[in-house]
Coordinates of C-alpha atoms and ligand atoms in Angstrom, one line a residue:
Chain A
M1 CA 68.2 1.7 69.0
K2 CA 66.7 4.2 66.7
L3 CA 63.3 4.0 65.0
A4 CA 61.8 6.4 62.5
F5 CA 58.1 7.2 62.3
F6 CA 56.5 8.9 59.3
G7 CA 52.8 10.0 59.1
G8 CA 50.4 11.7 56.8
L9 CA 52.4 11.5 53.5
Y10 CA 49.5 13.0 51.4
S11 CA 51.3 11.8 48.2
N12 CA 54.3 14.0 49.0
Y13 CA 56.9 11.6 47.6
L14 CA 59.6 14.2 47.4
A15 CA 59.4 14.8 51.2
L16 CA 59.3 11.0 51.8
E17 CA 62.5 10.6 49.7
A18 CA 64.2 13.3 51.7
A19 CA 63.0 11.8 55.0
L20 CA 64.2 8.3 54.0
A21 CA 67.6 9.7 53.2
D22 CA 67.7 11.6 56.4
A23 CA 66.8 8.5 58.4
S24 CA 69.5 6.4 56.8
R25 CA 72.1 9.1 57.7
R26 CA 71.0 8.8 61.3
D27 CA 71.4 5.0 61.4
V28 CA 67.8 4.4 62.0
Q29 CA 67.2 0.6 62.3
Q30 CA 63.6 0.4 61.4
L31 CA 61.1 2.5 59.6
F32 CA 57.3 2.9 60.2
C33 CA 54.5 4.9 58.6
L34 CA 51.3 5.6 60.5
G35 CA 49.0 6.1 57.5
D36 CA 47.3 8.6 55.2
M37 CA 49.6 7.9 52.2
G38 CA 47.4 9.7 49.7
A39 CA 45.5 13.1 49.5
F40 CA 46.5 16.6 48.7
G41 CA 49.6 16.0 46.5
P42 CA 50.3 14.6 43.0
H43 CA 51.0 11.0 41.7
P44 CA 49.7 9.0 44.7
D45 CA 51.4 5.8 43.4
R46 CA 54.8 7.1 44.0
V47 CA 54.7 7.2 47.8
V48 CA 53.4 3.7 48.0
S49 CA 56.2 2.4 45.8
L50 CA 58.7 4.2 47.9
L51 CA 57.3 2.7 51.1
R52 CA 57.3 -0.8 49.8
D53 CA 60.8 -0.6 48.3
A54 CA 62.2 0.8 51.5
G55 CA 60.6 -1.9 53.6
V56 CA 58.6 0.6 55.8
T57 CA 56.2 -1.1 58.2
C58 CA 52.8 0.6 57.7
V59 CA 49.6 1.2 59.6
Q60 CA 46.4 2.1 57.8
G61 CA 45.0 5.7 58.0
N62 CA 41.4 6.7 57.3
Y63 CA 42.5 7.8 53.8
D64 CA 44.0 4.5 53.0
D65 CA 40.9 2.7 54.2
S66 CA 38.9 4.9 51.9
I67 CA 41.1 4.5 48.8
G68 CA 41.7 0.8 49.5
N69 CA 38.0 0.1 49.7
E70 CA 37.1 2.7 47.1
L71 CA 34.7 4.5 49.4
A72 CA 33.0 7.7 48.4
D73 CA 35.1 10.1 50.5
C74 CA 38.1 10.4 52.7
Q75 CA 36.4 10.2 56.1
C76 CA 38.3 13.2 57.4
G77 CA 35.0 14.6 58.8
Y78 CA 35.4 18.2 57.7
T79 CA 32.5 20.4 58.6
D80 CA 32.9 23.3 56.1
P81 CA 31.3 22.9 52.6
S82 CA 34.3 24.5 50.8
D83 CA 36.8 22.3 52.7
N84 CA 34.7 19.3 51.6
R85 CA 34.8 20.5 48.0
F86 CA 38.6 20.7 48.0
A87 CA 38.9 17.4 49.9
Q88 CA 36.6 15.8 47.3
I89 CA 38.6 17.1 44.3
S90 CA 41.8 15.6 45.7
Y91 CA 40.1 12.4 46.9
D92 CA 38.7 11.7 43.4
Y93 CA 42.1 12.5 41.8
T94 CA 43.9 10.2 44.3
L95 CA 41.4 7.3 43.9
E96 CA 41.6 7.5 40.1
K97 CA 45.4 7.6 40.1
T98 CA 46.0 4.8 42.7
S99 CA 46.7 1.6 40.9
P100 CA 44.6 -1.5 41.7
V101 CA 47.6 -3.2 43.1
H102 CA 48.3 -0.3 45.5
R103 CA 44.6 -0.1 46.4
R104 CA 44.8 -3.7 47.5
W105 CA 47.9 -3.1 49.4
L106 CA 46.3 -0.1 51.2
R107 CA 43.2 -2.1 52.0
A108 CA 45.3 -4.9 53.6
L109 CA 47.2 -2.7 56.0
P110 CA 46.6 -3.2 59.7
T111 CA 44.8 -0.4 61.7
S112 CA 47.3 -0.7 64.5
L113 CA 50.5 -2.5 65.5
D114 CA 52.0 -3.5 68.8
L115 CA 55.7 -4.0 69.2
E116 CA 58.5 -4.1 71.7
H117 CA 62.1 -2.9 71.4
S118 CA 64.7 -2.5 74.2
G119 CA 62.0 -3.3 76.7
V120 CA 59.8 -0.5 75.5
R121 CA 56.2 -1.5 74.5
M122 CA 54.8 0.6 71.6
H123 CA 51.4 0.9 70.1
L124 CA 51.1 2.3 66.6
C125 CA 47.8 3.8 65.4
H126 CA 46.6 6.5 63.1
G127 CA 44.3 8.9 65.0
S128 CA 43.8 7.5 68.4
P129 CA 44.0 3.9 69.8
R130 CA 40.2 3.8 69.9
Q131 CA 39.4 5.3 66.5
T132 CA 41.3 5.7 63.3
N133 CA 39.9 9.1 62.4
E134 CA 39.8 10.6 65.9
F135 CA 41.6 14.0 66.2
L136 CA 43.9 14.1 69.2
W137 CA 44.9 17.8 69.2
E138 CA 47.3 18.9 71.8
S139 CA 45.1 21.6 73.2
T140 CA 41.8 19.7 73.3
T141 CA 43.2 16.4 74.8
S142 CA 43.1 16.5 78.6
D143 CA 45.6 14.4 80.6
A144 CA 42.8 12.4 82.1
F145 CA 41.4 11.5 78.7
L146 CA 44.8 10.7 77.3
D147 CA 45.3 8.2 80.1
R148 CA 41.9 6.7 79.4
V149 CA 42.5 6.1 75.7
L150 CA 46.1 5.0 76.1
D151 CA 45.5 2.6 79.0
P152 CA 43.8 -0.2 77.1
T153 CA 46.9 -0.5 74.8
G154 CA 49.1 -1.4 77.7
A155 CA 52.0 0.4 75.9
D156 CA 54.6 2.7 77.2
V157 CA 54.6 4.8 74.1
V158 CA 51.6 5.3 71.8
L159 CA 52.3 6.8 68.4
G160 CA 49.8 8.4 66.0
T161 CA 49.5 11.1 63.3
H162 CA 46.2 12.3 61.5
T163 CA 46.0 15.9 62.8
G164 CA 49.0 17.2 60.9
L165 CA 50.7 18.7 63.9
H166 CA 53.4 16.9 65.9
W167 CA 53.4 17.0 69.7
T168 CA 54.1 14.8 72.7
R169 CA 53.1 14.5 76.3
T170 CA 53.7 12.1 79.2
T171 CA 50.5 11.3 81.0
P172 CA 50.0 11.4 84.8
R173 CA 50.0 7.5 84.7
G174 CA 53.3 7.6 82.9
R175 CA 52.4 6.7 79.4
R176 CA 53.8 8.7 76.5
F177 CA 51.8 9.9 73.5
V178 CA 53.6 11.0 70.4
N179 CA 52.0 12.6 67.4
V180 CA 54.7 12.0 64.9
G181 CA 53.7 14.8 62.6
V182 CA 53.2 14.6 58.8
L183 CA 55.5 14.6 55.8
G184 CA 52.6 15.6 53.5
R185 CA 52.4 19.3 54.3
P186 CA 54.0 21.9 56.5
A187 CA 52.9 22.3 60.1
N188 CA 51.0 25.6 59.7
D189 CA 54.0 27.7 60.9
G190 CA 54.9 29.7 57.9
R191 CA 57.9 27.3 57.1
T192 CA 58.0 25.0 54.1
N193 CA 59.7 22.1 55.8
V194 CA 57.7 19.0 57.0
W195 CA 58.3 16.7 60.0
Y196 CA 58.9 13.1 61.0
T197 CA 59.9 11.6 64.4
V198 CA 62.9 9.6 65.6
L199 CA 62.5 7.5 68.7
D200 CA 65.8 6.7 70.4
L201 CA 65.5 3.7 72.8
T202 CA 68.2 2.9 75.2
G203 CA 67.6 0.7 78.3
H204 CA 64.0 1.6 78.8
E205 CA 64.7 5.3 78.2
V206 CA 62.7 6.9 75.4
E207 CA 64.0 9.9 73.6
V208 CA 61.6 11.6 71.1
E209 CA 63.1 13.8 68.4
F210 CA 61.0 15.7 66.0
V211 CA 63.0 16.1 62.8
P212 CA 62.4 18.9 60.3
V213 CA 62.7 17.8 56.7
D214 CA 63.5 20.2 53.8
Y215 CA 62.7 19.0 50.3
D216 CA 62.1 20.4 46.8
F217 CA 58.7 21.9 47.5
H218 CA 58.9 24.1 44.3
R219 CA 58.9 20.9 42.3
L220 CA 56.0 19.5 44.3
S221 CA 53.9 22.6 43.9
G222 CA 54.7 22.7 40.2
E223 CA 53.5 19.2 39.8
M224 CA 50.4 19.9 41.8
R225 CA 49.6 22.7 39.5
S226 CA 50.1 20.7 36.4
E227 CA 47.9 17.9 37.8
G228 CA 45.1 20.5 38.3
L229 CA 45.0 20.1 42.1
P230 CA 43.4 23.0 44.1
D231 CA 45.4 26.3 44.3
E232 CA 44.6 26.4 48.0
F233 CA 46.7 23.3 48.5
V234 CA 49.5 24.6 46.4
T235 CA 49.6 27.8 48.5
T236 CA 50.0 25.7 51.7
I237 CA 53.0 23.8 50.2
E238 CA 54.6 27.1 49.1
S239 CA 53.9 29.2 52.2
G240 CA 53.8 26.8 55.1
W241 CA 50.4 28.1 56.1
W242 CA 47.3 25.9 56.1
T243 CA 44.6 27.4 53.9
T244 CA 41.8 24.8 54.1
C245 CA 40.2 22.5 56.7
L246 CA 40.7 25.1 59.4
E247 CA 37.3 24.6 61.0
V248 CA 38.5 21.5 62.8
L249 CA 41.5 23.3 64.4
P250 CA 41.0 24.2 68.0
S251 CA 41.5 27.9 68.7
R252 CA 45.0 27.5 70.2
E253 CA 46.3 25.7 67.2
R254 CA 44.5 28.0 64.9
R255 CA 46.0 31.1 66.4
C256 CA 49.4 29.8 65.5
G257 CA 48.5 29.9 61.8
R258 CA 47.8 32.8 59.5
Y259 CA 44.4 31.8 58.2
Chain B
M1 CA 2.6 -1.8 64.1
S2 CA 4.4 -4.2 66.3
I3 CA 5.6 -3.3 69.8
A4 CA 9.2 -3.8 68.8
S5 CA 9.0 -1.1 66.1
T6 CA 7.6 1.5 68.5
E7 CA 9.7 0.7 71.6
S8 CA 12.3 3.4 72.2
G9 CA 16.0 2.5 71.6
Q10 CA 18.3 2.9 74.5
V11 CA 21.7 4.5 74.5
S12 CA 24.2 3.8 77.3
L13 CA 27.2 5.9 78.2
S14 CA 30.2 4.5 76.3
G15 CA 32.6 6.9 78.0
L16 CA 32.4 10.3 79.5
D17 CA 34.2 12.4 76.8
E18 CA 32.4 15.7 77.5
L19 CA 31.2 17.0 80.8
W20 CA 28.6 19.8 80.6
F21 CA 28.0 22.4 83.4
Q22 CA 24.5 24.0 83.3
V23 CA 26.3 26.8 85.1
A24 CA 23.6 29.6 84.8
G25 CA 20.7 27.2 85.1
T26 CA 17.8 28.6 83.0
R27 CA 18.6 32.2 83.8
C28 CA 19.4 34.4 80.8
N29 CA 19.4 38.1 80.2
L30 CA 17.7 37.4 76.9
T31 CA 14.4 35.6 76.1
C32 CA 14.9 34.1 72.7
T33 CA 11.8 32.9 71.1
H34 CA 13.5 29.6 69.9
C35 CA 15.3 28.8 73.2
F36 CA 14.9 25.0 73.7
I37 CA 15.0 25.3 77.4
S38 CA 12.9 28.5 77.6
C39 CA 15.5 30.6 79.4
S40 CA 14.7 34.1 80.5
P41 CA 15.6 36.6 83.3
H42 CA 12.8 35.1 85.3
N43 CA 13.1 31.3 84.7
D44 CA 14.3 29.8 87.9
A45 CA 13.6 26.2 87.0
F46 CA 17.4 25.6 87.2
G47 CA 19.6 27.8 89.4
F48 CA 23.3 28.8 89.2
L49 CA 25.9 26.2 89.9
S50 CA 28.2 27.0 92.8
L51 CA 32.0 27.1 92.5
E52 CA 32.1 24.2 95.0
V53 CA 29.8 22.0 92.9
V54 CA 32.0 22.7 89.8
R55 CA 35.2 22.0 91.7
K56 CA 33.9 18.7 93.1
A57 CA 32.7 17.6 89.6
L58 CA 36.1 18.5 88.1
I59 CA 37.9 16.4 90.6
E60 CA 35.5 13.5 90.1
S61 CA 35.8 13.9 86.3
V62 CA 39.5 12.9 86.3
E63 CA 38.9 9.2 87.0
W64 CA 36.3 9.2 84.3
G65 CA 38.9 10.4 81.8
V66 CA 36.8 13.4 80.7
R67 CA 38.3 15.0 77.6
E68 CA 36.7 18.4 77.6
Y69 CA 34.4 20.7 79.6
Y70 CA 31.4 22.7 78.4
F71 CA 29.8 25.6 80.3
T72 CA 26.4 26.6 79.3
G73 CA 23.1 28.2 80.5
G74 CA 21.2 30.3 80.2
E75 CA 23.9 32.9 79.9
P76 CA 26.9 31.5 81.7
F77 CA 28.4 35.0 82.3
L78 CA 25.5 35.9 84.6
N79 CA 27.0 33.5 87.2
P80 CA 29.3 35.7 89.2
D81 CA 31.7 32.8 89.8
L82 CA 32.0 31.9 86.1
V83 CA 35.4 33.3 85.4
E84 CA 36.9 31.6 88.4
M85 CA 35.2 28.3 87.3
L86 CA 36.6 28.6 83.8
V87 CA 40.1 29.3 85.1
L88 CA 39.8 26.3 87.4
A89 CA 38.5 24.0 84.6
L90 CA 41.4 25.0 82.3
E91 CA 43.7 23.2 84.8
Y92 CA 41.8 20.0 84.0
G93 CA 41.3 20.2 80.3
P94 CA 40.0 22.1 77.3
V95 CA 37.0 24.4 78.0
T96 CA 34.2 25.7 75.9
V97 CA 31.8 28.4 77.0
L98 CA 28.6 29.1 75.2
T99 CA 27.5 32.7 75.4
N100 CA 25.2 35.2 73.7
A101 CA 28.2 37.7 74.0
T102 CA 26.0 40.6 75.2
V103 CA 27.4 40.9 78.7
L104 CA 31.2 40.3 78.2
K105 CA 33.6 42.5 80.1
D106 CA 37.2 43.3 79.1
E107 CA 38.6 42.4 82.5
W108 CA 37.0 38.9 82.4
L109 CA 38.5 38.3 78.9
K110 CA 41.9 39.4 80.0
C111 CA 41.8 37.1 83.0
L112 CA 40.6 34.2 80.9
R113 CA 43.1 34.6 78.1
D114 CA 45.9 34.8 80.6
A115 CA 44.7 31.5 82.2
E116 CA 44.6 29.9 78.8
E117 CA 48.1 31.0 77.9
R118 CA 49.4 29.7 81.2
G119 CA 48.3 26.1 80.5
P120 CA 48.2 23.7 77.5
Y121 CA 44.5 23.7 76.8
S122 CA 42.2 25.7 74.5
L123 CA 39.4 27.9 75.8
E124 CA 36.7 28.2 73.1
F125 CA 34.0 30.8 73.0
R126 CA 30.9 29.8 71.2
V127 CA 28.7 32.8 70.4
S128 CA 25.1 32.4 69.4
I129 CA 23.9 35.0 66.8
D130 CA 21.0 34.0 64.7
G131 CA 21.7 35.7 61.4
P132 CA 24.0 38.1 59.6
D133 CA 21.9 41.2 60.4
A134 CA 19.5 42.6 62.9
A135 CA 16.6 42.0 60.6
T136 CA 17.1 38.2 60.9
N137 CA 18.5 38.0 64.4
D138 CA 16.5 40.5 66.4
P139 CA 13.0 39.1 65.9
I140 CA 14.3 35.9 67.5
R141 CA 16.8 37.1 70.1
G142 CA 15.3 40.5 70.9
E143 CA 15.5 44.2 69.9
G144 CA 19.1 45.4 69.7
T145 CA 20.7 42.1 70.4
F146 CA 22.4 41.9 67.0
D147 CA 24.4 45.1 67.7
R148 CA 25.1 44.1 71.3
A149 CA 26.4 40.7 70.2
M150 CA 28.6 42.2 67.5
R151 CA 30.1 44.5 70.2
G152 CA 30.7 41.3 72.2
V153 CA 32.5 39.8 69.2
E154 CA 34.7 42.9 68.9
T155 CA 35.6 42.5 72.6
L156 CA 36.5 38.9 72.0
V157 CA 38.6 39.7 69.0
R158 CA 40.4 42.5 70.9
H159 CA 41.6 39.8 73.3
G160 CA 42.8 37.5 70.6
V161 CA 39.8 35.1 70.9
L162 CA 38.8 33.2 67.7
P163 CA 35.1 32.6 68.4
I164 CA 32.9 29.9 67.0
I165 CA 29.7 31.6 65.8
T166 CA 26.6 29.4 65.9
M167 CA 23.3 30.2 64.4
T168 CA 20.1 28.4 64.5
R169 CA 18.6 27.8 61.1
T170 CA 15.3 29.8 60.8
W171 CA 15.6 29.9 57.0
A172 CA 15.4 27.3 54.2
D173 CA 18.4 24.9 54.0
A174 CA 19.1 26.1 50.5
E175 CA 19.8 29.6 51.9
D176 CA 22.7 28.4 54.1
H177 CA 25.5 29.2 51.7
R178 CA 24.2 32.8 51.0
I179 CA 23.7 33.5 54.7
L180 CA 27.1 32.1 55.7
S181 CA 29.0 34.2 53.2
R182 CA 27.1 37.3 54.2
F183 CA 27.9 36.5 57.8
R184 CA 31.6 36.2 57.0
D185 CA 31.6 39.6 55.4
V186 CA 29.8 41.2 58.4
L187 CA 32.0 39.6 61.0
A188 CA 35.1 40.6 59.0
R189 CA 33.9 44.2 59.2
H190 CA 33.8 43.8 63.0
G191 CA 37.4 42.6 63.0
C192 CA 36.6 38.9 63.2
D193 CA 38.2 37.7 60.0
R194 CA 38.5 34.0 60.7
P195 CA 35.4 32.8 62.4
R196 CA 34.3 29.2 62.6
L197 CA 30.6 29.3 61.6
K198 CA 28.1 26.6 62.4
V199 CA 24.5 26.3 61.4
L200 CA 22.4 24.4 63.9
P201 CA 19.1 22.7 63.5
R202 CA 16.2 23.9 65.6
L203 CA 15.1 21.8 68.5
L204 CA 11.3 21.9 68.6
I205 CA 11.1 22.1 72.4
G206 CA 10.9 24.8 75.1
A207 CA 10.0 28.2 73.7
E208 CA 10.5 27.0 70.2
A209 CA 7.6 24.5 70.6
V210 CA 5.4 27.5 71.4
R211 CA 6.9 29.7 68.6
T212 CA 6.3 27.2 65.8
C213 CA 5.1 23.7 66.6
G214 CA 6.5 21.0 68.8
Y215 CA 7.3 17.3 68.1
D216 CA 4.4 14.9 67.8
E217 CA 3.6 13.0 71.0
T218 CA 4.8 9.9 69.3
D219 CA 8.2 11.2 68.0
H220 CA 11.0 9.1 69.3
V221 CA 14.0 7.0 68.3
S222 CA 12.9 3.4 68.1
V223 CA 14.9 0.3 68.6
G224 CA 14.8 -0.4 64.9
M225 CA 16.2 3.1 64.0
L226 CA 19.3 2.4 66.2
D227 CA 19.9 -0.9 64.3
G228 CA 23.2 -0.3 62.4
F229 CA 23.3 3.3 63.6
D230 CA 26.5 4.6 65.3
S231 CA 25.3 5.8 68.7
D232 CA 28.5 7.7 69.1
Q233 CA 26.8 10.3 66.9
L234 CA 24.6 11.1 69.9
I235 CA 26.0 13.2 72.7
C236 CA 24.2 11.2 75.3
S237 CA 26.5 8.3 74.5
H238 CA 29.6 10.2 75.6
S239 CA 28.5 13.1 77.8
R240 CA 26.5 14.1 80.9
T241 CA 25.3 17.4 82.2
V242 CA 25.7 18.7 85.7
T243 CA 22.9 21.0 87.0
D244 CA 22.0 22.3 90.4
Q245 CA 19.3 19.6 90.5
G246 CA 21.5 16.6 89.6
V247 CA 23.0 15.1 86.6
F248 CA 21.1 15.0 83.3
V249 CA 21.5 12.8 80.3
C250 CA 22.3 15.8 78.0
P251 CA 22.1 19.6 77.9
I252 CA 19.0 19.5 75.8
L253 CA 16.3 17.7 77.8
L254 CA 16.4 19.7 81.0
E255 CA 12.6 20.1 81.0
E256 CA 12.1 16.4 80.9
P257 CA 12.0 14.8 84.4
S258 CA 13.1 11.4 83.2
A259 CA 16.3 12.9 81.8
R260 CA 17.6 13.4 85.3
L261 CA 19.7 10.3 85.8
G262 CA 21.0 10.8 89.3
G263 CA 22.7 13.0 91.8
T264 CA 26.2 12.0 90.9
L265 CA 28.2 11.1 87.8
A266 CA 28.3 7.5 89.0
E267 CA 24.5 7.4 89.4
A268 CA 24.1 8.9 85.9
D269 CA 26.1 6.2 84.3
R270 CA 23.1 4.3 83.0
P271 CA 21.2 4.0 79.7
F272 CA 18.6 6.4 78.6
S273 CA 15.5 5.6 76.4
L274 CA 15.4 7.9 73.4
D275 CA 11.7 8.5 73.8
Q276 CA 11.8 12.3 73.3
G277 CA 11.0 14.2 70.1
A278 CA 14.3 16.1 70.4
C279 CA 16.1 12.7 70.2
V280 CA 14.9 12.5 66.6
T281 CA 16.7 15.8 65.7
C282 CA 19.9 14.5 67.3
Y283 CA 19.4 11.3 65.4
Q284 CA 19.1 13.2 62.1
F285 CA 21.9 15.8 62.7
G286 CA 24.5 13.9 64.9
A287 CA 26.4 15.2 67.9
I288 CA 25.0 18.7 67.5
C289 CA 26.5 20.0 70.7
T290 CA 30.1 19.3 70.3
N291 CA 32.9 21.5 68.8
P292 CA 34.1 20.6 65.3
S293 CA 37.6 19.8 66.7
G294 CA 36.2 17.4 69.3
Q295 CA 33.7 15.5 67.3
V296 CA 34.0 11.8 66.8
F297 CA 33.0 11.1 63.3
E298 CA 31.4 8.0 62.1
Q299 CA 33.8 6.4 59.8
T300 CA 31.7 6.8 56.7
G301 CA 29.3 9.5 57.9
D302 CA 29.4 13.2 57.3
G303 CA 29.6 16.2 59.6
A304 CA 27.0 17.6 61.9
G305 CA 25.7 20.8 63.3
E306 CA 25.7 22.0 66.9
V307 CA 23.4 23.2 69.6
H308 CA 23.7 26.6 71.2
T309 CA 22.8 28.2 74.5
Ligands
SF4_401 S1 18.8 30.8 73.3 FE1 20.6 31.2 74.6 S2 20.7 33.5 74.7 FE2 18.7 32.9 74.0 S3 17.4 32.8 75.8 FE3 18.1 30.7 75.4 S4 20.0 30.6 76.7 FE4 19.5 32.8 76.5
SF4_402 S1 18.0 14.8 73.1 FE1 19.8 14.0 71.9 S2 21.5 13.9 73.4 FE2 19.6 14.1 74.6 S3 19.0 12.0 75.1 FE3 17.9 12.6 73.2 S4 19.3 11.8 71.6 FE4 20.5 11.9 73.4
FE2_403 FE1 44.0 10.8 58.8

């Protein structure tokens, strides 16, 4: 049985459309999204409509909590003043352009979900099982710590997103963590594609496949420009390199990027 | 005032996320005038940690589920076993070393970068420089230290390190932006074109209390102040510090005898009363000692500064 996991849509409805099409070609039986529907991109209502129409089961991200509850900011916890300025421009835009119906929908999303398929217990969250906006970077998450935060879930596989970079590890105690990546922006590798994850479950075996998704990024960047979103964000979409919010990246992840 | 409003609030250990090693004790090659634990070449209040003590703590730390390890001093690189300790710690998790960058050697950097590349974890260097020029830095950190630290930064960059530069604010808050952008220019000229910069609040203890003025006798974090406050913002709620004289509540209060919580991590797993003036600075600025990537943010709060060596 195949399950698809999306994360960090950041209003990139074109990538979500492409990922939905890809998942259906792969005979995926069920679709999930781990939150952060808005931010960064244009026309935030479009991803929410797509998610609802496609019957995607969703978990709430920090951004969705903020938009849903009309908070003052996105709770990403950036530390650099210029990062915060860009984040605030796109947050204000996203809040204004998200319809009241969609805000209510975002507000009502669960912060985590537990499910079982083919004898595999899964825990779905946004950042980490213990906190929605906790960054679990591959290079700053020790094995011992991963076991400590995964243990209380009792799950075989824990899935999250939030950082923007996909990775997976099996802990010493045998639990699996999967950061499913994000559809909203490229993975800071100089490529324009984005990522989602397919879990293949057969008789207690879990296979994790990270799936690259190509989409019409020229169209997205054009719309971002005409909506007046920050040039820095547009550059990321067109170049595949992160240009902002780099202060929170650990050195190992940062070294992989250009900026 | 009622007793309740002046009684200090207590913070217990919610989980051991960061383990600190006071690896050089209070020994430093510099004698900065703002050092909050009064380090100097002659301060023997705390001694070097041995490799054996570090090894035992690392092994013990696994069952605590420690997320990352911090090595501080004094100047950690004065400890002759430091490189070996860092290499060992990288087998357990991500490592950050806080240094003044004035004593770095190429051979150490090569060895450390190799160790980092062999494993999955990050090795962060946090360098303390207190301003974008000698005129700002040297009066605090000592004659010639700005140039020496910049040469240290060049050494780091040569080995592919992307340092975190921390500076203690000795200027008006409003000056931050100007000073940070000047610092960026200066660092770029030394080859460091993507630094992570952090401005830290001053802690009015140790040498700094002598330099300016200390906290008031009565400064503390009261029970009432903790009401509705997210204690995860304080490092004492998720870390402990190993010294050659036992385990302390945090890397800040080494000169405070009550901050020694026990001889082992298990003994140090008990609440601490925030009855110190420095606690007020933590309360105002958040988890000032943690790296940006490792910070647990309050869901509606904003970021925080950091503490340096
Ligand atoms: S502030 Fe840092 S570099 Fe300066 S004396 Fe203290 S430990 Fe040494
Ligand atoms: S100084 Fe800061 S970290 Fe240390 S006990 Fe006080 S509040 Fe906690
Ligand atoms: Fe998020």
